[in-house]
PDB file of C-alpha atoms in Angstrom:
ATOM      1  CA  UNK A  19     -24.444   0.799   0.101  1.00 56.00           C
ATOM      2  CA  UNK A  20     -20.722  -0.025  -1.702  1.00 56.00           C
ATOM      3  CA  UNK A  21     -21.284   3.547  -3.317  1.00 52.00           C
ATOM      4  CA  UNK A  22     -21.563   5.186   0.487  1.00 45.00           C
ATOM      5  CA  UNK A  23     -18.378   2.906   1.708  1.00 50.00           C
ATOM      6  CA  UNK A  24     -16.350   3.470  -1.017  1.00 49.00           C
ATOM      7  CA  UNK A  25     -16.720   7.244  -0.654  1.00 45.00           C
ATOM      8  CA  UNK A  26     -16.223   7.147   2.837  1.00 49.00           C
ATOM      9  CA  UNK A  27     -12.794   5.181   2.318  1.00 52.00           C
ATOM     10  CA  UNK A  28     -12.211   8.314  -0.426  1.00 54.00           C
ATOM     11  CA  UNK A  29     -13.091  10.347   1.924  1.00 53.00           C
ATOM     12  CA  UNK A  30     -11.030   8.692   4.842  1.00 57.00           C
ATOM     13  CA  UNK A  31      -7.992   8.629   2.738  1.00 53.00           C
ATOM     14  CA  UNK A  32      -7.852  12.382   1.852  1.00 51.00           C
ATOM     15  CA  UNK A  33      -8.480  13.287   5.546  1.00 52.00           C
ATOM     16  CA  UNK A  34      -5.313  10.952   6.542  1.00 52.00           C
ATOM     17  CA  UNK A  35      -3.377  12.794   3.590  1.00 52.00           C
ATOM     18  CA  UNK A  36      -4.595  16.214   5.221  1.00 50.00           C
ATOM     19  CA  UNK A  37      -3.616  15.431   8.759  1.00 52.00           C
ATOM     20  CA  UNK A  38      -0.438  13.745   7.978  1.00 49.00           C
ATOM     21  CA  UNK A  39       1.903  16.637   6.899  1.00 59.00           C
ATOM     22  CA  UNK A  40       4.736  14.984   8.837  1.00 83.00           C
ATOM     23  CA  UNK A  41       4.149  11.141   6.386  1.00 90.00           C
ATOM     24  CA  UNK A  42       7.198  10.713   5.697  1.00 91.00           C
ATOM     25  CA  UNK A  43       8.751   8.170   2.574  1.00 92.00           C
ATOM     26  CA  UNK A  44      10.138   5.871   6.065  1.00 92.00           C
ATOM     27  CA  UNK A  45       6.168   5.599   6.956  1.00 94.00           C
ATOM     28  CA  UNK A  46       5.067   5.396   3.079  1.00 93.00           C
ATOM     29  CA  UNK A  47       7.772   2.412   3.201  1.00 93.00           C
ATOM     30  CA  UNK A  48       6.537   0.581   5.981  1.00 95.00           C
ATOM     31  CA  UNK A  49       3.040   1.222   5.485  1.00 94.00           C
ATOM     32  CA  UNK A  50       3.121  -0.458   1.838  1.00 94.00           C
ATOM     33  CA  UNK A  51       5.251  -3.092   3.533  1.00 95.00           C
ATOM     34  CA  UNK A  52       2.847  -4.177   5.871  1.00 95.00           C
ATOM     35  CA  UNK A  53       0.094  -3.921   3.893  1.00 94.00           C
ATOM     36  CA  UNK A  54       1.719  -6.709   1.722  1.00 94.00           C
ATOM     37  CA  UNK A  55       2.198  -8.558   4.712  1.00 94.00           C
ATOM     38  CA  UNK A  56      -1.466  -9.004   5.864  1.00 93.00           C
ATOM     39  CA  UNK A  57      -2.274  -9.888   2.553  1.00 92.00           C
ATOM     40  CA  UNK A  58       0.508 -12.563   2.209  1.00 92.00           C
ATOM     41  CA  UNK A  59      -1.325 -13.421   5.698  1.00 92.00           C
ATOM     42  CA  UNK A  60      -4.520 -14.229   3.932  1.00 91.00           C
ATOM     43  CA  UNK A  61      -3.435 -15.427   1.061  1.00 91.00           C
ATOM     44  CA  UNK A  62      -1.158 -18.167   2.476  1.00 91.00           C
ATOM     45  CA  UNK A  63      -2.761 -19.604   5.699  1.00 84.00           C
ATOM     46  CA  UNK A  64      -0.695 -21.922   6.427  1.00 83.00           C
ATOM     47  CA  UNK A  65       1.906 -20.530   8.765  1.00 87.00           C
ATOM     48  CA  UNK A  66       5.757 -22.106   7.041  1.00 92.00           C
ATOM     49  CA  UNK A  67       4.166 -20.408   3.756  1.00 92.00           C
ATOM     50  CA  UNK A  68       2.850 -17.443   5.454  1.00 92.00           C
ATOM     51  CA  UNK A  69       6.076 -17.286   7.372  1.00 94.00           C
ATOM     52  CA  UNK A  70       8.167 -17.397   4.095  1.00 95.00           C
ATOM     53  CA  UNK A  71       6.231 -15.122   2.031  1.00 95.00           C
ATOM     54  CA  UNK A  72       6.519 -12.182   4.789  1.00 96.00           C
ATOM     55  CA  UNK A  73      10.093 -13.104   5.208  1.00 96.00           C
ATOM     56  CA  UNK A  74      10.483 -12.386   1.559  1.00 96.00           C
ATOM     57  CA  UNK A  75       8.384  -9.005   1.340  1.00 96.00           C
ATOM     58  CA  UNK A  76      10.623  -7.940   4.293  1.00 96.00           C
ATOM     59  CA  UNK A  77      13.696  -8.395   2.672  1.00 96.00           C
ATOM     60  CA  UNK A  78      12.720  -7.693  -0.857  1.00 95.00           C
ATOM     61  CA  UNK A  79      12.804  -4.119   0.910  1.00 93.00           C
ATOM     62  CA  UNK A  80      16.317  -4.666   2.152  1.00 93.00           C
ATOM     63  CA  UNK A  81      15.527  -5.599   5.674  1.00 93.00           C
ATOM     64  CA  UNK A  82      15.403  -8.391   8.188  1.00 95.00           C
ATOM     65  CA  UNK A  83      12.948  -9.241   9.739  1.00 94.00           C
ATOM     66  CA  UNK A  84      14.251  -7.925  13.620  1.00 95.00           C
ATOM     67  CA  UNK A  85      14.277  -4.547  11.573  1.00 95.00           C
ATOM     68  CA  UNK A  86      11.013  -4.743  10.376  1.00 95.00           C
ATOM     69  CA  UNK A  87      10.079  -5.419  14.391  1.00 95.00           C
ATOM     70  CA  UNK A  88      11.942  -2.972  15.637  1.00 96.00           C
ATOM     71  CA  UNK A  89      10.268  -0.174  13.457  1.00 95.00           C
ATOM     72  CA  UNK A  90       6.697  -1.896  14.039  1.00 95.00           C
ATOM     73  CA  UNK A  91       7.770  -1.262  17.617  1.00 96.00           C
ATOM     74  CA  UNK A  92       8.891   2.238  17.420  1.00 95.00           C
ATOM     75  CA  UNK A  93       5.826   2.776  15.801  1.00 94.00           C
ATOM     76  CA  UNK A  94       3.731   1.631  18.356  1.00 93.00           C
ATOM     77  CA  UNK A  95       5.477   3.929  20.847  1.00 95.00           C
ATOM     78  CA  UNK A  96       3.714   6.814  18.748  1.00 93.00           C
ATOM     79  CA  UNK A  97      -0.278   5.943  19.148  1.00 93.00           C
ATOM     80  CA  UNK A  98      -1.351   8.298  16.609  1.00 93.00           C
ATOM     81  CA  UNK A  99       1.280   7.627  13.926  1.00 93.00           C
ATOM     82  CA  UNK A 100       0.789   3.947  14.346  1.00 94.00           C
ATOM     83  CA  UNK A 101      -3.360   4.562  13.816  1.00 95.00           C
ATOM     84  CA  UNK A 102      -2.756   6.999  10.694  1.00 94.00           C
ATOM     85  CA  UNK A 103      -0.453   4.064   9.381  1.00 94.00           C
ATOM     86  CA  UNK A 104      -3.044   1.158  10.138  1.00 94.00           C
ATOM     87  CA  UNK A 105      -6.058   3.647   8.890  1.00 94.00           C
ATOM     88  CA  UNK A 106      -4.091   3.693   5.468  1.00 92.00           C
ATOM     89  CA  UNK A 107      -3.083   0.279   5.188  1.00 93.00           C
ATOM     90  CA  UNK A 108      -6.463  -1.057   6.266  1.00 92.00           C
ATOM     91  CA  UNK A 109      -8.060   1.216   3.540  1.00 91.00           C
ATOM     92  CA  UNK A 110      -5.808   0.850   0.570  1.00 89.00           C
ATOM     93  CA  UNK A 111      -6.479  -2.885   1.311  1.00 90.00           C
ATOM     94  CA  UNK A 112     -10.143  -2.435   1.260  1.00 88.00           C
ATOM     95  CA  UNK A 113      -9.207  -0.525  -1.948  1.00 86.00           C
ATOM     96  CA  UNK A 114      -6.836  -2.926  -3.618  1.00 78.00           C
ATOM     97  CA  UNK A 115      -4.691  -0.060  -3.779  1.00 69.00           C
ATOM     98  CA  UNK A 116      -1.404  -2.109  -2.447  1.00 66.00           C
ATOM     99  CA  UNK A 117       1.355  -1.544  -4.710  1.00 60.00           C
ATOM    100  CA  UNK A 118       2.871  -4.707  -6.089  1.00 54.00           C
ATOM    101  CA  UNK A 119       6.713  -4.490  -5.887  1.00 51.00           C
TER     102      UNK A 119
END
């Protein structure tokens, strides 16, 4: 059974790589971002240590955090962007693929 889902993730991931000619390093950036968040989300439950932590991966890449809303938000104005970027982060999670920066 971890076999089939772990080639479907594989799988998954080279389709979104396929379909996503327009990824650009802006949507690499963010999606790498965020994917450190929800993890900083789990790791640190309680929410001044969650808060903190996320407040540090957001400016560790030379944000603030109303920047980091404001793409999240532009994002969300493009459905299918936003799902290709959630798709990725939500499988390179599942993967332990998030690059530690």
């Amino acid at each position: 059974m971890r076999f089939v889902l772990l080639l479907f993730s594989i799988i998954q991931v080279f389709i979104l790589a396929s379909c996503s000619s327009d990824w650009s390093n802006a949507d690499e950036e963010f999606a790498q971002t965020y994917a450190r968040i929800l993890i900083a989300r789990e790791k640190f439950p309680d929410t001044a240590k969650g808060n903190a932590e996320v407040l540090r991966i957001i400016k560790e890449r030379g944000m603030e955090e109303p920047e980091f809303r404001q793409k999240f938000m532009s994002y969300s104005e493009k459905p299918e962007k936003l799902r290709a970027i959630m798709d990725t982060v939500h499988t390179r999670i599942r993967l332990k693929r998030v690059p530690i920066q």
